[in-house]
Amino acid sequence: MAVGKQIHPFSDVIISAGSGAKDWRLQFIKTLVSTNIDNTRVYVQESIKKVVLTNLYFLEQERMTPENLQDGWGGGFDVIFYENGFFKRLDKICYLFWSVDIAEESWKFKPLSILRYSYVKEKLFIKNFITDSKQYIIAPINDRLEVESYPDRLDFSSKVVASCLYVNRGDKNVNKLYFVYFETDEKKLLMHALDVDGHLAFAFHEDLFASFQEGLKIIL
């Protein structure tokens, strides 16, 4: 076990413990200093965004190499935060991986992989949908649930959507962009799934693509 303390610009100290703690803490601090944040008080929603962006960084790294998995940590993140006198779990969150070819006249944002985290009776489930139309539900190892207790196959509703966008020019990757969208309106769906002839199909809110467009304009 590794225990560490590190000063950062917006708090007195971060204390972390466990395998992978140092790597996660250092990346979290990089995320903090690379984004604008009011350092006069703590905003729960903004803090959650920074945590989610850090999680997304490591999930993206796992697509490239299993190094941190081999070191005994990673693969999924259970986010617990304190708000209004209670500890809460971050529920219904999606991590998405996209690609876009900026050499094309019209940019098309193509989903590569979707990870959706949700809870059933306080147990974490992770759905993984990839482009070959396979879906996996990862149930807790030590507490088997009946199939009826699994999350709905079509339920990909999410309050938080984090995206990693691979920016390509033809066959060459030239950049990666990270985004996180936090929706507080319960009636607004950032994404949803449909069954089309036995296959999952997804629809995404135009706000997600608008943020991609703005991010690309900044770097190009």
Coordinates of C-alpha atoms in Angstrom, one line a residue:
M1 CA 0.0 0.0 0.0
A2 CA 1.2 3.5 -0.8
V3 CA 0.1 6.5 1.2
G4 CA 0.9 10.0 0.0
K5 CA 0.3 13.6 0.6
Q6 CA 0.7 16.4 -1.9
I7 CA 0.0 20.1 -1.9
H8 CA -2.0 21.5 -4.8
P9 CA -3.3 24.9 -5.7
F10 CA -6.9 24.7 -4.5
S11 CA -6.7 22.7 -1.2
D12 CA -4.4 22.4 1.7
V13 CA -3.6 18.7 1.0
I14 CA -4.7 15.6 -0.8
I15 CA -4.3 12.3 1.1
S16 CA -4.6 9.1 -0.9
A17 CA -3.8 5.5 -0.2
G18 CA -3.8 2.2 -2.0
S19 CA -2.3 0.7 -5.2
G20 CA -2.3 3.3 -7.9
A21 CA -2.9 6.1 -5.5
K22 CA 0.2 8.1 -6.4
D23 CA -0.5 7.8 -10.2
W24 CA -4.1 8.8 -9.8
R25 CA -3.3 11.7 -7.5
L26 CA -0.7 13.2 -9.8
Q27 CA -3.0 13.0 -12.8
F28 CA -5.8 14.6 -10.8
I29 CA -3.6 17.5 -9.9
K30 CA -2.6 17.9 -13.6
T31 CA -6.4 18.0 -14.4
L32 CA -6.9 20.7 -11.8
V33 CA -4.2 23.0 -12.9
S34 CA -5.0 22.6 -16.6
T35 CA -8.6 23.7 -16.2
N36 CA -10.1 27.0 -14.8
I37 CA -11.6 26.7 -11.4
D38 CA -12.6 29.2 -8.7
N39 CA -10.2 28.6 -5.8
T40 CA -12.2 30.5 -3.3
R41 CA -14.6 27.7 -2.5
V42 CA -15.4 24.1 -3.4
Y43 CA -18.1 23.4 -6.0
V44 CA -19.3 19.8 -5.9
Q45 CA -20.3 19.6 -9.5
E46 CA -17.0 21.1 -10.7
S47 CA -15.0 18.7 -8.4
I48 CA -16.9 15.7 -9.8
K49 CA -16.1 16.8 -13.4
K50 CA -12.4 16.9 -12.5
V51 CA -12.6 13.4 -10.9
V52 CA -14.4 12.1 -13.9
L53 CA -11.8 13.5 -16.4
T54 CA -9.1 11.9 -14.3
N55 CA -10.9 8.6 -14.5
L56 CA -11.3 9.0 -18.2
Y57 CA -7.6 9.5 -18.6
F58 CA -6.8 6.1 -17.0
L59 CA -9.6 4.3 -18.8
E60 CA -8.2 5.6 -22.1
Q61 CA -4.7 4.5 -21.0
E62 CA -6.1 1.0 -20.5
R63 CA -7.2 0.9 -24.1
M64 CA -3.5 1.3 -25.0
T65 CA -1.8 -0.8 -22.4
P66 CA -2.8 -3.0 -19.4
E67 CA 0.1 -1.7 -17.3
N68 CA -1.9 -0.3 -14.4
L69 CA -4.2 -3.3 -14.5
Q70 CA -1.1 -5.5 -14.1
D71 CA -0.1 -3.4 -11.1
G72 CA -3.4 -4.3 -9.5
W73 CA -5.7 -1.3 -9.9
G74 CA -7.9 0.3 -12.5
G75 CA -10.6 -1.1 -14.8
G76 CA -13.4 0.9 -13.1
F77 CA -13.9 3.7 -10.6
D78 CA -16.5 3.9 -7.8
V79 CA -16.9 7.7 -7.2
I80 CA -18.2 8.7 -3.8
F81 CA -18.7 12.4 -2.9
Y82 CA -20.0 14.4 0.1
E83 CA -22.9 16.8 -0.5
N84 CA -25.4 18.5 1.8
G85 CA -24.4 16.3 4.8
F86 CA -24.5 13.0 3.0
F87 CA -22.1 10.7 1.2
K88 CA -23.4 9.8 -2.2
R89 CA -22.3 7.6 -5.1
L90 CA -22.0 9.0 -8.6
D91 CA -24.6 7.0 -10.5
K92 CA -25.5 6.7 -14.2
I93 CA -22.3 7.8 -15.8
C94 CA -21.0 7.0 -19.2
Y95 CA -17.5 7.1 -20.6
L96 CA -17.4 7.3 -24.4
F97 CA -14.6 7.0 -26.9
W98 CA -14.9 8.6 -30.3
S99 CA -12.9 9.2 -33.4
V100 CA -13.1 12.0 -36.1
D101 CA -11.2 12.4 -39.3
I102 CA -10.4 16.1 -39.7
A103 CA -9.3 15.5 -43.3
E104 CA -12.9 14.9 -44.3
E105 CA -14.9 17.9 -45.5
S106 CA -17.7 17.1 -43.1
W107 CA -16.6 16.0 -39.6
K108 CA -18.3 12.7 -38.5
F109 CA -18.0 11.8 -34.9
K110 CA -17.9 8.0 -34.7
P111 CA -18.4 6.2 -31.4
L112 CA -15.8 3.4 -30.7
S113 CA -16.7 2.2 -27.2
I114 CA -19.2 3.0 -24.5
L115 CA -18.7 2.3 -20.8
R116 CA -21.8 2.8 -18.6
Y117 CA -21.6 2.7 -14.7
S118 CA -24.8 2.2 -12.7
Y119 CA -25.9 0.7 -9.4
V120 CA -28.4 -2.0 -8.6
K121 CA -29.1 -2.3 -4.8
E122 CA -25.8 -0.4 -4.2
K123 CA -23.8 -2.8 -6.3
L124 CA -21.8 -1.4 -9.3
F125 CA -22.5 -2.7 -12.8
I126 CA -20.4 -1.8 -15.8
K127 CA -21.8 -2.1 -19.3
N128 CA -19.4 -2.2 -22.2
F129 CA -20.6 -1.7 -25.7
I130 CA -18.2 -1.7 -28.6
T131 CA -18.5 -1.4 -32.4
D132 CA -18.9 -5.1 -33.0
S133 CA -22.3 -4.9 -31.3
K134 CA -21.4 -6.9 -28.2
Q135 CA -22.5 -5.9 -24.7
Y136 CA -21.1 -7.1 -21.3
I137 CA -22.5 -6.7 -17.9
I138 CA -19.9 -7.1 -15.1
A139 CA -21.6 -8.1 -11.9
P140 CA -19.9 -8.2 -8.4
I141 CA -17.9 -11.4 -7.9
N142 CA -18.9 -12.0 -4.3
D143 CA -22.6 -11.3 -4.5
R144 CA -24.4 -13.0 -7.3
L145 CA -27.7 -11.4 -8.4
E146 CA -30.4 -13.0 -10.4
V147 CA -30.6 -12.1 -14.1
E148 CA -33.8 -10.2 -13.4
S149 CA -31.8 -7.8 -11.2
Y150 CA -29.4 -6.7 -13.9
P151 CA -29.8 -3.2 -15.4
D152 CA -32.1 -2.9 -18.3
R153 CA -30.2 -3.8 -21.6
L154 CA -31.5 -0.6 -23.2
D155 CA -30.9 1.7 -20.2
F156 CA -28.0 3.9 -21.0
S157 CA -29.5 7.1 -19.5
S158 CA -26.7 9.1 -17.9
K159 CA -26.4 12.2 -15.8
V160 CA -22.7 12.6 -16.6
V161 CA -21.1 11.8 -20.0
A162 CA -17.3 11.9 -20.4
S163 CA -15.8 11.6 -23.8
C164 CA -12.3 11.0 -25.2
L165 CA -12.1 12.1 -28.8
Y166 CA -9.3 10.7 -31.0
V167 CA -8.5 13.3 -33.6
N168 CA -7.2 11.8 -36.8
R169 CA -6.0 13.1 -40.1
G170 CA -6.5 10.2 -42.4
D171 CA -4.9 7.1 -40.8
K172 CA -2.7 9.2 -38.5
N173 CA -3.8 10.2 -35.0
V174 CA -2.8 13.8 -34.3
N175 CA -4.5 14.6 -31.0
K176 CA -6.8 13.5 -28.2
L177 CA -9.4 15.7 -26.6
Y178 CA -11.3 15.1 -23.3
F179 CA -14.7 16.4 -22.5
V180 CA -17.2 16.0 -19.6
Y181 CA -20.8 17.0 -19.7
F182 CA -22.8 17.2 -16.5
E183 CA -26.6 17.4 -17.0
T184 CA -28.8 18.5 -14.1
D185 CA -32.1 18.5 -16.0
E186 CA -33.7 15.1 -15.3
K187 CA -35.9 15.4 -18.4
K188 CA -33.0 15.9 -20.8
L189 CA -31.4 12.8 -22.2
L190 CA -27.7 13.1 -23.2
M191 CA -27.9 9.7 -24.9
H192 CA -30.3 6.8 -25.1
A193 CA -30.4 3.3 -26.7
L194 CA -32.8 1.6 -29.0
D195 CA -33.3 -2.0 -30.1
V196 CA -33.2 -2.1 -33.9
D197 CA -33.8 -5.6 -35.2
G198 CA -32.1 -7.1 -32.2
H199 CA -29.1 -4.8 -32.3
L200 CA -28.4 -1.8 -30.0
A201 CA -28.5 1.6 -31.6
F202 CA -27.6 4.9 -29.9
A203 CA -28.8 8.4 -30.2
F204 CA -26.8 11.3 -28.7
H205 CA -27.9 14.9 -27.8
E206 CA -26.6 17.6 -30.1
D207 CA -25.0 19.4 -27.2
L208 CA -22.3 16.7 -27.1
F209 CA -21.4 17.2 -30.7
A210 CA -21.4 21.0 -30.2
S211 CA -18.8 20.7 -27.5
F212 CA -16.6 18.5 -29.8
Q213 CA -16.9 21.2 -32.6
E214 CA -15.8 23.9 -30.2
G215 CA -12.9 21.9 -28.9
L216 CA -11.7 21.2 -32.5
K217 CA -11.9 24.8 -33.4
I218 CA -9.5 25.7 -30.5
I219 CA -6.8 23.2 -31.5
L220 CA -7.0 23.6 -35.3

